[in-house]
CSV table of C-alpha atoms and ligand atoms in Angstrom, one decimal:
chain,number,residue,atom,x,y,z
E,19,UNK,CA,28.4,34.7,-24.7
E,20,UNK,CA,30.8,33.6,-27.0
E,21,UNK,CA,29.8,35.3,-29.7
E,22,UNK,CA,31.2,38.6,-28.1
E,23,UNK,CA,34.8,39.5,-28.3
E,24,UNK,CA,37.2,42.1,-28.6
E,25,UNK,CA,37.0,44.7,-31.2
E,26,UNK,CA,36.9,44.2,-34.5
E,27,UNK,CA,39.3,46.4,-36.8
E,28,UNK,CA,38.5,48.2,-39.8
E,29,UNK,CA,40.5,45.4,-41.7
E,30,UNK,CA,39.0,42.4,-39.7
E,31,UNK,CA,42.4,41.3,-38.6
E,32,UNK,CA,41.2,40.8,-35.1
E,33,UNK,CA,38.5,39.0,-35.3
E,34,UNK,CA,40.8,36.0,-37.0
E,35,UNK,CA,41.5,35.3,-33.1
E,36,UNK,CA,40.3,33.0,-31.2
E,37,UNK,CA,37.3,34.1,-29.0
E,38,UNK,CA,39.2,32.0,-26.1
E,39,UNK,CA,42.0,34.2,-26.9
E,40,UNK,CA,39.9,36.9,-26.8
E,41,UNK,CA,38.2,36.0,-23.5
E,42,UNK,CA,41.4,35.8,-21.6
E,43,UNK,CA,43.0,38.9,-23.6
E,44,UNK,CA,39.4,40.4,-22.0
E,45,UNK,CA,40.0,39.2,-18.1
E,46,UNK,CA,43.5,40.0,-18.0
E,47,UNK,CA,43.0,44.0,-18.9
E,48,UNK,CA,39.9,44.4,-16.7
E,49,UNK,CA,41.9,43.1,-13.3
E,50,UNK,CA,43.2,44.9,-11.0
E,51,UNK,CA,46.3,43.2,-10.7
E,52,UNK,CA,49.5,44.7,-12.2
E,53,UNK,CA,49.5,43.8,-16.0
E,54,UNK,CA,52.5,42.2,-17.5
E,55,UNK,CA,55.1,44.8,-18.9
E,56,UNK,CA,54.7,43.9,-22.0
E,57,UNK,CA,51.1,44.9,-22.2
E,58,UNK,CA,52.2,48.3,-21.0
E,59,UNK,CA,49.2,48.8,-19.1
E,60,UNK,CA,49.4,49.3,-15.5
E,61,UNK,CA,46.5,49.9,-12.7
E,62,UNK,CA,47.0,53.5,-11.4
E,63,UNK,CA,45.9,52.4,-8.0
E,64,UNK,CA,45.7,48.8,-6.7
E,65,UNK,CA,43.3,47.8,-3.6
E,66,UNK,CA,45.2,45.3,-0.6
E,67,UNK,CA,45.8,42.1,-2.3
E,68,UNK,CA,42.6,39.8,-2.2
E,69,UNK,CA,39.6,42.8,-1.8
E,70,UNK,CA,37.8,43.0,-4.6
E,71,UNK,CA,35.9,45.9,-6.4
E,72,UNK,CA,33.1,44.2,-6.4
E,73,UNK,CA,32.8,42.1,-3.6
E,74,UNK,CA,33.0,45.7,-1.1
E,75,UNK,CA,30.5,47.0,-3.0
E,76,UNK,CA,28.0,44.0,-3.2
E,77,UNK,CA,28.9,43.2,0.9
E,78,UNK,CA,25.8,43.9,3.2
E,79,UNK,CA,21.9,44.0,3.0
E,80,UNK,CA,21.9,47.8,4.0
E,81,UNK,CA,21.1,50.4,1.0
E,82,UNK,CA,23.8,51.5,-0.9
E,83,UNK,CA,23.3,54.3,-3.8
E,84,UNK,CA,26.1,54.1,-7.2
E,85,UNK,CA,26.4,57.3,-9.2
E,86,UNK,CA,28.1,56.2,-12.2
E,87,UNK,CA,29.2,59.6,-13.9
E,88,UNK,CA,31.6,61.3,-17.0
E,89,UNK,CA,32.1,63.1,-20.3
E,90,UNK,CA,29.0,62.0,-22.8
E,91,UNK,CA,29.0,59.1,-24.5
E,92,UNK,CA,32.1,57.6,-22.7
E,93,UNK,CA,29.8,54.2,-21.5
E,94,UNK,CA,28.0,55.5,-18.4
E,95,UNK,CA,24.9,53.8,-19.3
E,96,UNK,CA,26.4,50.6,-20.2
E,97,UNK,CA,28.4,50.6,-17.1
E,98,UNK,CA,25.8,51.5,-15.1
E,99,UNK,CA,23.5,48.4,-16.4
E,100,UNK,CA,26.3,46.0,-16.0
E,101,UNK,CA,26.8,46.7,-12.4
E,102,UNK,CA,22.9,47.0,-11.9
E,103,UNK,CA,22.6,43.3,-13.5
E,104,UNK,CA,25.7,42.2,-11.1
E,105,UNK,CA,24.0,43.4,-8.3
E,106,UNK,CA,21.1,41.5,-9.0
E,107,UNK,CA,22.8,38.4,-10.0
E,108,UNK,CA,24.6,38.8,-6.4
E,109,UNK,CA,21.3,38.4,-4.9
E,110,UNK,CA,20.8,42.3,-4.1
E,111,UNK,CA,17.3,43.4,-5.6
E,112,UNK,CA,18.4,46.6,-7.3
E,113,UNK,CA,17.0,49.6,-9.1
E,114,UNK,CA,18.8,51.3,-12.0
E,115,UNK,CA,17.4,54.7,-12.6
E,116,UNK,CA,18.3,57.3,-15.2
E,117,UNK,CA,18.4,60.8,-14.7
E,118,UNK,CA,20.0,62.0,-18.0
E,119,UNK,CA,17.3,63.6,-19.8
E,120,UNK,CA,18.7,61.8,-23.2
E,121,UNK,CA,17.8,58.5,-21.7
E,122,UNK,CA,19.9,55.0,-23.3
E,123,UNK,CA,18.7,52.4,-20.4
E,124,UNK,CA,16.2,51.5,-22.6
E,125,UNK,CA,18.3,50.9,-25.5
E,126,UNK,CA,21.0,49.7,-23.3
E,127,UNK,CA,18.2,46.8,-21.9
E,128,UNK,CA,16.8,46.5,-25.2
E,129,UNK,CA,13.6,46.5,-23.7
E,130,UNK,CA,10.6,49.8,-23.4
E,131,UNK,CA,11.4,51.4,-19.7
E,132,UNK,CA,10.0,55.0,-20.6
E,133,UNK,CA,7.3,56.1,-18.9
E,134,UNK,CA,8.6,57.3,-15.7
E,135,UNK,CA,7.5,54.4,-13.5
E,136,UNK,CA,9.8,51.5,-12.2
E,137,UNK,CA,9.8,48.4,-14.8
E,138,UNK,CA,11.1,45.1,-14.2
E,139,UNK,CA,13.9,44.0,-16.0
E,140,UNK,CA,13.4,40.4,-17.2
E,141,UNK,CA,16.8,37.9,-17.2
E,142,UNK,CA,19.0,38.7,-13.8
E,143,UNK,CA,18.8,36.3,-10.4
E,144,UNK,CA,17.4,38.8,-8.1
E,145,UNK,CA,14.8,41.4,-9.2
E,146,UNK,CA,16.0,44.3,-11.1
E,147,UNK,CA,13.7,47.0,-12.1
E,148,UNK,CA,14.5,50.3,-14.2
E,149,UNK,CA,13.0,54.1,-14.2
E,150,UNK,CA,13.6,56.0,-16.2
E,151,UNK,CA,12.7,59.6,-14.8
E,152,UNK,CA,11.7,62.2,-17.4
E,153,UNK,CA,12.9,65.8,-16.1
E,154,UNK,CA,10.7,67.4,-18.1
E,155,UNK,CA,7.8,65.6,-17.1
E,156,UNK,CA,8.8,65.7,-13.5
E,157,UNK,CA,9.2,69.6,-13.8
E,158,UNK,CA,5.6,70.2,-15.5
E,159,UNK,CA,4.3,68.3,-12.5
E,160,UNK,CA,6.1,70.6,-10.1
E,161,UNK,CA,5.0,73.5,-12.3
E,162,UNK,CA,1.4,72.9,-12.4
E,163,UNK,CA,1.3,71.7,-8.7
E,164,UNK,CA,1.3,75.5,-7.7
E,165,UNK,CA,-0.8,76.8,-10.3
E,166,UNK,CA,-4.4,77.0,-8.6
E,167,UNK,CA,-7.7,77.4,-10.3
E,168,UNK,CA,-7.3,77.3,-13.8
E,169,UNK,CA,-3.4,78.9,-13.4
E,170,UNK,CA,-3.7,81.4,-11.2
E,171,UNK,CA,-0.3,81.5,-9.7
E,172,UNK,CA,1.2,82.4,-6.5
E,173,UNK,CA,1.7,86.0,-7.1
E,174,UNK,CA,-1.9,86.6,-8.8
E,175,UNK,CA,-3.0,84.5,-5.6
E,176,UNK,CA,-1.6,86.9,-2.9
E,177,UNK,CA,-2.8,90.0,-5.9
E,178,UNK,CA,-6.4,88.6,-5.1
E,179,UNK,CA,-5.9,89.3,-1.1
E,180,UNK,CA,-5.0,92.0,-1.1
E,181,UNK,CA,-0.9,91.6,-0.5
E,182,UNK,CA,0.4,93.4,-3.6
E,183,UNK,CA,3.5,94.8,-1.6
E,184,UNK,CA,4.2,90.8,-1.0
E,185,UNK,CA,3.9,90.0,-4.7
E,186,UNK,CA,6.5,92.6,-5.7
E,187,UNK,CA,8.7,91.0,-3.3
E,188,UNK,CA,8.0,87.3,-4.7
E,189,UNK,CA,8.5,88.9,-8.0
E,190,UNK,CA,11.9,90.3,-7.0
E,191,UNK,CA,12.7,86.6,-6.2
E,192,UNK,CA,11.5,85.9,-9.8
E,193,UNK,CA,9.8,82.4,-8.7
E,194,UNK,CA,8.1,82.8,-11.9
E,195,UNK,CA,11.5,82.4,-13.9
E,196,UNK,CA,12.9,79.8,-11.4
E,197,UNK,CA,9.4,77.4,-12.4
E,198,UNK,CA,9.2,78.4,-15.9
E,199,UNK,CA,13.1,78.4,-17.1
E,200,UNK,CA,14.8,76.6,-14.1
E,201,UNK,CA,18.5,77.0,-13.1
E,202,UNK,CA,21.0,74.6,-15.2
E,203,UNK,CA,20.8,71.2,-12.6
E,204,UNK,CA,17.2,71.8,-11.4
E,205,UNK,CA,15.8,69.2,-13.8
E,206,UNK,CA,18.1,66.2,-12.4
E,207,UNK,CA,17.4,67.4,-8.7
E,208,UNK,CA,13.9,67.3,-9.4
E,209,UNK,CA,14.3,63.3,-11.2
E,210,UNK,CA,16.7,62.4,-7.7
E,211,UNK,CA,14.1,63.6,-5.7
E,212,UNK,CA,11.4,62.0,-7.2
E,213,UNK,CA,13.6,58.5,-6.7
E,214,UNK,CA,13.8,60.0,-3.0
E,215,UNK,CA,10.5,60.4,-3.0
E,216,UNK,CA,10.3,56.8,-4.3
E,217,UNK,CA,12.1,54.9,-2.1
E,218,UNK,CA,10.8,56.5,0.8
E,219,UNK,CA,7.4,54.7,0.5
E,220,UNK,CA,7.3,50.8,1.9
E,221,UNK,CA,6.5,49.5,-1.6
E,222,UNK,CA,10.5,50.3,-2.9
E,223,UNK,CA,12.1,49.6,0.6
E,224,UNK,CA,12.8,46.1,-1.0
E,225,UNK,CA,15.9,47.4,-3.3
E,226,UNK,CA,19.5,47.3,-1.2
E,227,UNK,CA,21.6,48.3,-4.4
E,228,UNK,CA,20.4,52.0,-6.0
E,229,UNK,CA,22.3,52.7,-9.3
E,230,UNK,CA,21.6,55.8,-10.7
E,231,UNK,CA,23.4,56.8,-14.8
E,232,UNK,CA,23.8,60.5,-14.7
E,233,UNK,CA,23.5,63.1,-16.9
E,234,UNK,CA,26.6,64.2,-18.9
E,235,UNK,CA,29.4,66.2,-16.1
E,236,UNK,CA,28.2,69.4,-16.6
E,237,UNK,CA,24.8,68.8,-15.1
E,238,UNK,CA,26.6,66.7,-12.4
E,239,UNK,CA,28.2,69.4,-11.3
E,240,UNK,CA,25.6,72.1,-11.5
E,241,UNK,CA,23.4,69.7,-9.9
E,242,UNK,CA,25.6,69.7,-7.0
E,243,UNK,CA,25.5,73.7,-6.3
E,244,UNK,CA,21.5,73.6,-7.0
E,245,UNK,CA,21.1,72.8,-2.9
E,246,UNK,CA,22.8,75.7,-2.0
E,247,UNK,CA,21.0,78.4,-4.3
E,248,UNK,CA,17.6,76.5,-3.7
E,249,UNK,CA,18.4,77.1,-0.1
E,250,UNK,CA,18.8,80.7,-0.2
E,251,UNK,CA,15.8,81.4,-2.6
E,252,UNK,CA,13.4,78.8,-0.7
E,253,UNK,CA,14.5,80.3,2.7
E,254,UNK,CA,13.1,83.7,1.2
E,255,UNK,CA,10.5,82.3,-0.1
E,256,UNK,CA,9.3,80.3,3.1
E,257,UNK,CA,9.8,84.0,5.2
E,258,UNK,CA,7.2,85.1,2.7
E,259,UNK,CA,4.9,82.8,2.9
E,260,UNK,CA,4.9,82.9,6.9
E,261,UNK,CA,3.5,86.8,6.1
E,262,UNK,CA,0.7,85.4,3.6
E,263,UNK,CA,-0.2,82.4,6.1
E,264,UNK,CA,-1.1,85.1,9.0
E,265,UNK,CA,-3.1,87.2,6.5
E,266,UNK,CA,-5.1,84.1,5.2
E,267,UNK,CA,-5.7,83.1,8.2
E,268,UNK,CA,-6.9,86.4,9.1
E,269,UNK,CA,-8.9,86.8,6.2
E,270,UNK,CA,-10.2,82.9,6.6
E,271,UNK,CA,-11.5,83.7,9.9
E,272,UNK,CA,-14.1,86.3,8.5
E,273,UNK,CA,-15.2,84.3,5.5
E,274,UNK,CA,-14.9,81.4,6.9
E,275,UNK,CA,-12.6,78.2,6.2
E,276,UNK,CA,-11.7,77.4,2.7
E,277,UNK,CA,-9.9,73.9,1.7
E,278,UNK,CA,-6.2,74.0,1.7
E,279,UNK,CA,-4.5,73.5,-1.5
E,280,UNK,CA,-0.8,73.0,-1.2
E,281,UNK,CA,0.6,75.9,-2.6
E,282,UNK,CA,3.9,77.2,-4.1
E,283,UNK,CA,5.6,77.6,-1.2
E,284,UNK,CA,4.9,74.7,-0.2
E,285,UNK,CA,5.4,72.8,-2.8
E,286,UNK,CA,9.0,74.4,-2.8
E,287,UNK,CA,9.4,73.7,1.1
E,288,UNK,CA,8.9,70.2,0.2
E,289,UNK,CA,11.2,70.7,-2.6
E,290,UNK,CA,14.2,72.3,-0.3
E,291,UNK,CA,14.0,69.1,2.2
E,292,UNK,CA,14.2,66.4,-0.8
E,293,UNK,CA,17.2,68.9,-2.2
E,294,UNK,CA,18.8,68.6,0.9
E,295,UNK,CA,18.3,65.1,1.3
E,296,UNK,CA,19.7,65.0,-2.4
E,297,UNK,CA,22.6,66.6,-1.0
E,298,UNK,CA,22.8,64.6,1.7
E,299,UNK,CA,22.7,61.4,-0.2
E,300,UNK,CA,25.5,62.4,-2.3
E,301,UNK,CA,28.3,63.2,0.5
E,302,UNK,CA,27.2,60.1,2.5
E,303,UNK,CA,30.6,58.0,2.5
E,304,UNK,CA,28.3,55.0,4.0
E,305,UNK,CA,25.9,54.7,1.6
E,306,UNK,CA,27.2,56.1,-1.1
E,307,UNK,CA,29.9,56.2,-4.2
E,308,UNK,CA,30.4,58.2,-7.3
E,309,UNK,CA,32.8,55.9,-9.8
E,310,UNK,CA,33.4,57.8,-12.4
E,311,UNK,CA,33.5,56.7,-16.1
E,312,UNK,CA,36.1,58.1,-18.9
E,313,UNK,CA,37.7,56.7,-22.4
E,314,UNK,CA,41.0,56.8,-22.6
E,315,UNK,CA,41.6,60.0,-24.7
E,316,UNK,CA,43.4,63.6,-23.2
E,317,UNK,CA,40.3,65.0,-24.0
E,318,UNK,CA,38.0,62.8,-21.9
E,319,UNK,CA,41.1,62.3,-19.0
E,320,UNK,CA,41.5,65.9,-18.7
E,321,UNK,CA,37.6,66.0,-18.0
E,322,UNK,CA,37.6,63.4,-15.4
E,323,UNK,CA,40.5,65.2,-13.3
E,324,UNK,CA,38.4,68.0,-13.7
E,325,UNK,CA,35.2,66.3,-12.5
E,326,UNK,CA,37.0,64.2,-9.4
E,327,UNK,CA,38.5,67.5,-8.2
E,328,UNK,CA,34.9,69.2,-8.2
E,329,UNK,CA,33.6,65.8,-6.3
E,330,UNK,CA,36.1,66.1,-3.7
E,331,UNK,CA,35.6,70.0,-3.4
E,332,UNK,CA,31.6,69.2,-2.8
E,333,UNK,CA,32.7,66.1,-0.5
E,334,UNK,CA,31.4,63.8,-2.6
E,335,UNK,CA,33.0,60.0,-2.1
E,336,UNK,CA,34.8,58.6,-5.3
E,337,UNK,CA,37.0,55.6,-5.2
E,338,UNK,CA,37.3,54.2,-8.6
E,339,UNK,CA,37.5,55.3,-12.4
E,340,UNK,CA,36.2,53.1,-14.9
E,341,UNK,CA,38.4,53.4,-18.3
E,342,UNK,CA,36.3,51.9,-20.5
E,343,UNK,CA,36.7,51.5,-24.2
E,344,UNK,CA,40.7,50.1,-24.0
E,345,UNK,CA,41.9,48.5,-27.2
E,346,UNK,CA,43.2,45.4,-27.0
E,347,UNK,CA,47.4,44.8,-26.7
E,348,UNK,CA,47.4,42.3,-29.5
E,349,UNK,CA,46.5,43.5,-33.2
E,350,UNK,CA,48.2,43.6,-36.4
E,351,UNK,CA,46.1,46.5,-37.7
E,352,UNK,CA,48.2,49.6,-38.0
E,353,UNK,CA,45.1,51.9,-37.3
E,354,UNK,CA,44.6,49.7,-33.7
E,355,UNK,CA,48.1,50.0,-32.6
E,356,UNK,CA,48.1,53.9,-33.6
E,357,UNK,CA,45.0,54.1,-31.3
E,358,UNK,CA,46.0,51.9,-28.7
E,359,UNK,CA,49.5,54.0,-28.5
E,360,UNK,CA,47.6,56.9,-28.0
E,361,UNK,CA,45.4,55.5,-25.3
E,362,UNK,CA,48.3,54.0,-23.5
E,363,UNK,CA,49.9,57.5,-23.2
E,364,UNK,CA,45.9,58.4,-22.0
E,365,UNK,CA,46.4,56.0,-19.6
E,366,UNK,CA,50.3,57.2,-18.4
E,367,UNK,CA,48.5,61.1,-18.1
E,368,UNK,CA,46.2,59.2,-15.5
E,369,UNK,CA,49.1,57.8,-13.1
E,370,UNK,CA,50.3,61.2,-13.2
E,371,UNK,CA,47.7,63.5,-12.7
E,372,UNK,CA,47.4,64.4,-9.0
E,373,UNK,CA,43.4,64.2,-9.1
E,374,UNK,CA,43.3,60.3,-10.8
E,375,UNK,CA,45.9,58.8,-9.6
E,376,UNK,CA,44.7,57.8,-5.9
E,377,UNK,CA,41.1,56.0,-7.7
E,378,UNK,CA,41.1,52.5,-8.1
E,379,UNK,CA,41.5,52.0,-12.0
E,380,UNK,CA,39.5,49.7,-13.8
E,381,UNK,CA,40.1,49.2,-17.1
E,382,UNK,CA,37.5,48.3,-19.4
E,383,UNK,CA,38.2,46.9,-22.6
E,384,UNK,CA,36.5,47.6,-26.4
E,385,UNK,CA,34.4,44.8,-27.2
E,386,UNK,CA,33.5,44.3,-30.8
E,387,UNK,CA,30.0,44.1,-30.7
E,388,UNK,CA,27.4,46.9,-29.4
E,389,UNK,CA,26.7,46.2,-25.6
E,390,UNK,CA,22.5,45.8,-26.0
E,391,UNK,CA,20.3,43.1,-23.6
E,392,UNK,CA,20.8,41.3,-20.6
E,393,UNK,CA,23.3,38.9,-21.3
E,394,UNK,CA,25.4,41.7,-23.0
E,395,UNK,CA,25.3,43.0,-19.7
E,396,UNK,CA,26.0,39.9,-17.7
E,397,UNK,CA,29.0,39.8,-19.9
E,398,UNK,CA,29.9,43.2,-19.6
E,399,UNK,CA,29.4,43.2,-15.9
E,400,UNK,CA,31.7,40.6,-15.3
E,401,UNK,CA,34.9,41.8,-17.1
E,402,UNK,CA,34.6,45.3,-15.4
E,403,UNK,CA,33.0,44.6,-11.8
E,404,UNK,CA,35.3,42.4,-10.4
I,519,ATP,N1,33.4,48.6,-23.6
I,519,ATP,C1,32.6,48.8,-24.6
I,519,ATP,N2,32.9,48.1,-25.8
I,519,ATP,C2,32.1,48.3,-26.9
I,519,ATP,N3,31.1,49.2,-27.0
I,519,ATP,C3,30.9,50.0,-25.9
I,519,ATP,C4,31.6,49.8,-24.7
I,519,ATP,N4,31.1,50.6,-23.7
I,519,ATP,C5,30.1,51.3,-24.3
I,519,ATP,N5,30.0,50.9,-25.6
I,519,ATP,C6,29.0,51.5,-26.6
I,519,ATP,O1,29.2,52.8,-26.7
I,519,ATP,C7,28.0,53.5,-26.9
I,519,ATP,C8,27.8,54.6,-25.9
I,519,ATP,O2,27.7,53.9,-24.6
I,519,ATP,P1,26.7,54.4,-23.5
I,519,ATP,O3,25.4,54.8,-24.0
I,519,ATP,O4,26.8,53.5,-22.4
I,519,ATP,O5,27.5,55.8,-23.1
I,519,ATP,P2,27.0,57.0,-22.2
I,519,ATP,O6,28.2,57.6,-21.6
I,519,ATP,O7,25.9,56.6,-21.3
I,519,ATP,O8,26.4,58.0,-23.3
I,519,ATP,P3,25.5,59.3,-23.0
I,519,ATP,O9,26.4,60.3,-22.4
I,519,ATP,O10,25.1,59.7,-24.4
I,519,ATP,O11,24.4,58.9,-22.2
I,519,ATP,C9,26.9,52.5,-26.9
I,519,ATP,O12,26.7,52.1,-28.3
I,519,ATP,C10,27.6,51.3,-26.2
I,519,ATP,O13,27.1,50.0,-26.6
């Protein structure tokens, strides 16, 4: 623990400090309480006097699901692991999962958690497992679930008996395309329902505290208008497949029973009701929050107002933003102070900007060494969640 501190700058001027300097430097800028003047850094939105962050979102046993979301490369992952290694330090057990197809829990952990199955997390209080959920993996599954017989696919299927007109009609609906090159968002609908799918079985009903690191906005937000065009094309396809379950059973009764194979439609049905569940899960003020993570830069601020006012359009509960990265107020290196100038006035665009300025700001300072392993994250954790 003491051997991480605030950033070191390019001339090493900082890291003359004292790390107890450092440390209390470190608790003062991640509160929530108003900052002194002179530090020019002021909490956009502060909760009634004695609630803490943290302590709402740790109280009761029931599930609760974290979306921790933002521009790339902002500190989603590392934010994410924090809270996930609070949670489980609080007692909750608690599953982090990642649904960004560039996965960095692994890296963030420092320990192997590919493979698309839960993995415990060694270190925290309270169990604490990762998954990290390939997209592409779990799209190959859903791909070759409704190929039959050596790839025979739904339209050759319905070719085969005799239902040609049927297949043009799929074919308008190009279900081919929407397996083979899914719409921008399918692949992180696919990796939440399979976490769904997950903790829907008795095994996983142990976790209380679900935090999931997100893909970069853009899928975010596509992800969140994948429900509604799954909708329409899955409510076509399931009228279809009514049609074809009349004719095979038709055609079943003269040559006799066959075994049932799921098949695409199906597999799709099942695929609407986890979407919708997906969707669900995401505008579910009870159980869930979306805390959005940006760096204090125009570029990235401007992206967050951007990304809180599609949340709100979609319903989709926020209360805080995370602004991570903050320099620290006291430097003597000319390049920090230029930086930290420019964050501060980051930081002023936030308490004006109509979409920002009713979160909760937490600020989340720079430390000067790369946020890797448990105890990393313990620290971590407990300068931003508190
Ligand atoms: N407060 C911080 N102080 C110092 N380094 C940090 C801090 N937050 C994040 N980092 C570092 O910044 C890098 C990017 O962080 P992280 O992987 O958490 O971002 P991300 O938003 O998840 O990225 P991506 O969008 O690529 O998934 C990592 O090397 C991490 O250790």
């Amino acid at each position: 623990m003491a051997t991480v501190g605030l950033l070191s700058c390019p001339l090493n001027t900082l890291k003359t400090q004292s790390i107890a300097r450092s440390f209390s430097i470190l608790s003062l800028s991640a509160t929530r309480q108003p900052l002194p003047k002179s530090l020019l850094v002021r909490s956009v939105a502060t909760p009634a006097e004695g609630v803490s962050v943290f302590d709402d979102m740790a109280s009761g046993t029931e599930r609760k699901y974290y979306m921790l979301g933002g521009k790339g490369g902002v500190g989603k992952t590392s934010c994410a692991a924090s809270l996930a290694v609070k949670f489980a330090n609080n007692g909750h057990p608690t599953l982090v999962v990642s649904t960004d197809p560039a996965h960095s829990l692994s890296d963030s952990f420092a320990q192997d958690l590919t493979g698309g199955t839960l993995v415990p997390v060694e270190g925290p209080d309270a169990p604490l497992f990762a998954l990290e959920i390939n997209p592409e993996k779990a799209r190959e599954e859903f791909r070759s679930a409704t190929k039959k017989n050596g790839g025979t696919g739904v339209k050759d299927f319905m070719d085969g008996m005799g239902l040609g007109m049927l297949a043009e009609q799929l074919g308008e609906l190009k279900l081919g395309e929407l397996l083979d090159t899914p719409p921008p968002g399918l692949d992180e609908a696919i990796a939440i329902s399979k976490v769904i799918q997950f903790l829907e079985s008795q095994e996983y009903s142990m976790f209380t505290r679900i935090v999931f690191d997100t893909a970069p906005t853009g899928h975010t937000l596509r992800l969140l208008s994948l429900p509604d065009f799954l909708d329409a094309s899955i409510g076509k396809i399931l009228k279809l497949k009514q049609k074809i379950a009349s004719a095979t059973s038709a055609i079943k009764s003269v040559f006799g029973q066959e075994e049932d194979r799921p098949d695409a439609a199906d597999k799709l049905e099942r695929l609407r009701e986890r979407m919708i569940k997906v969707r669900e899960l995401f505008r579910d003020t009870d159980s869930t929050e979306f805390v959005i993570v940006t760096i204090p830069t125009v570029m990235a601020v401007s992206e967050s107002s951007r990304l809180h006012a599609s949340l709100k359009k979609e319903n989709v509960p926020v209360k805080s933003l995370i602004v991570n990265q903050i320099l620290p107020p006291i430097s003597d290196c000319k390049f920090c102070a230029m930086k930290r100038k420019d964050q501060l006035r980051a930081l002023d665009m936030i308490r004006g900007d109509p979409e920002l300025s009713s979160l909760t700001l937490i600020q989340a300072p720079l430390v000067d060494v790369e946020i890797r392993g448990v105890p990393a994250l313990r620290f971590l954790g407990d300068i931003i969640w508190k």
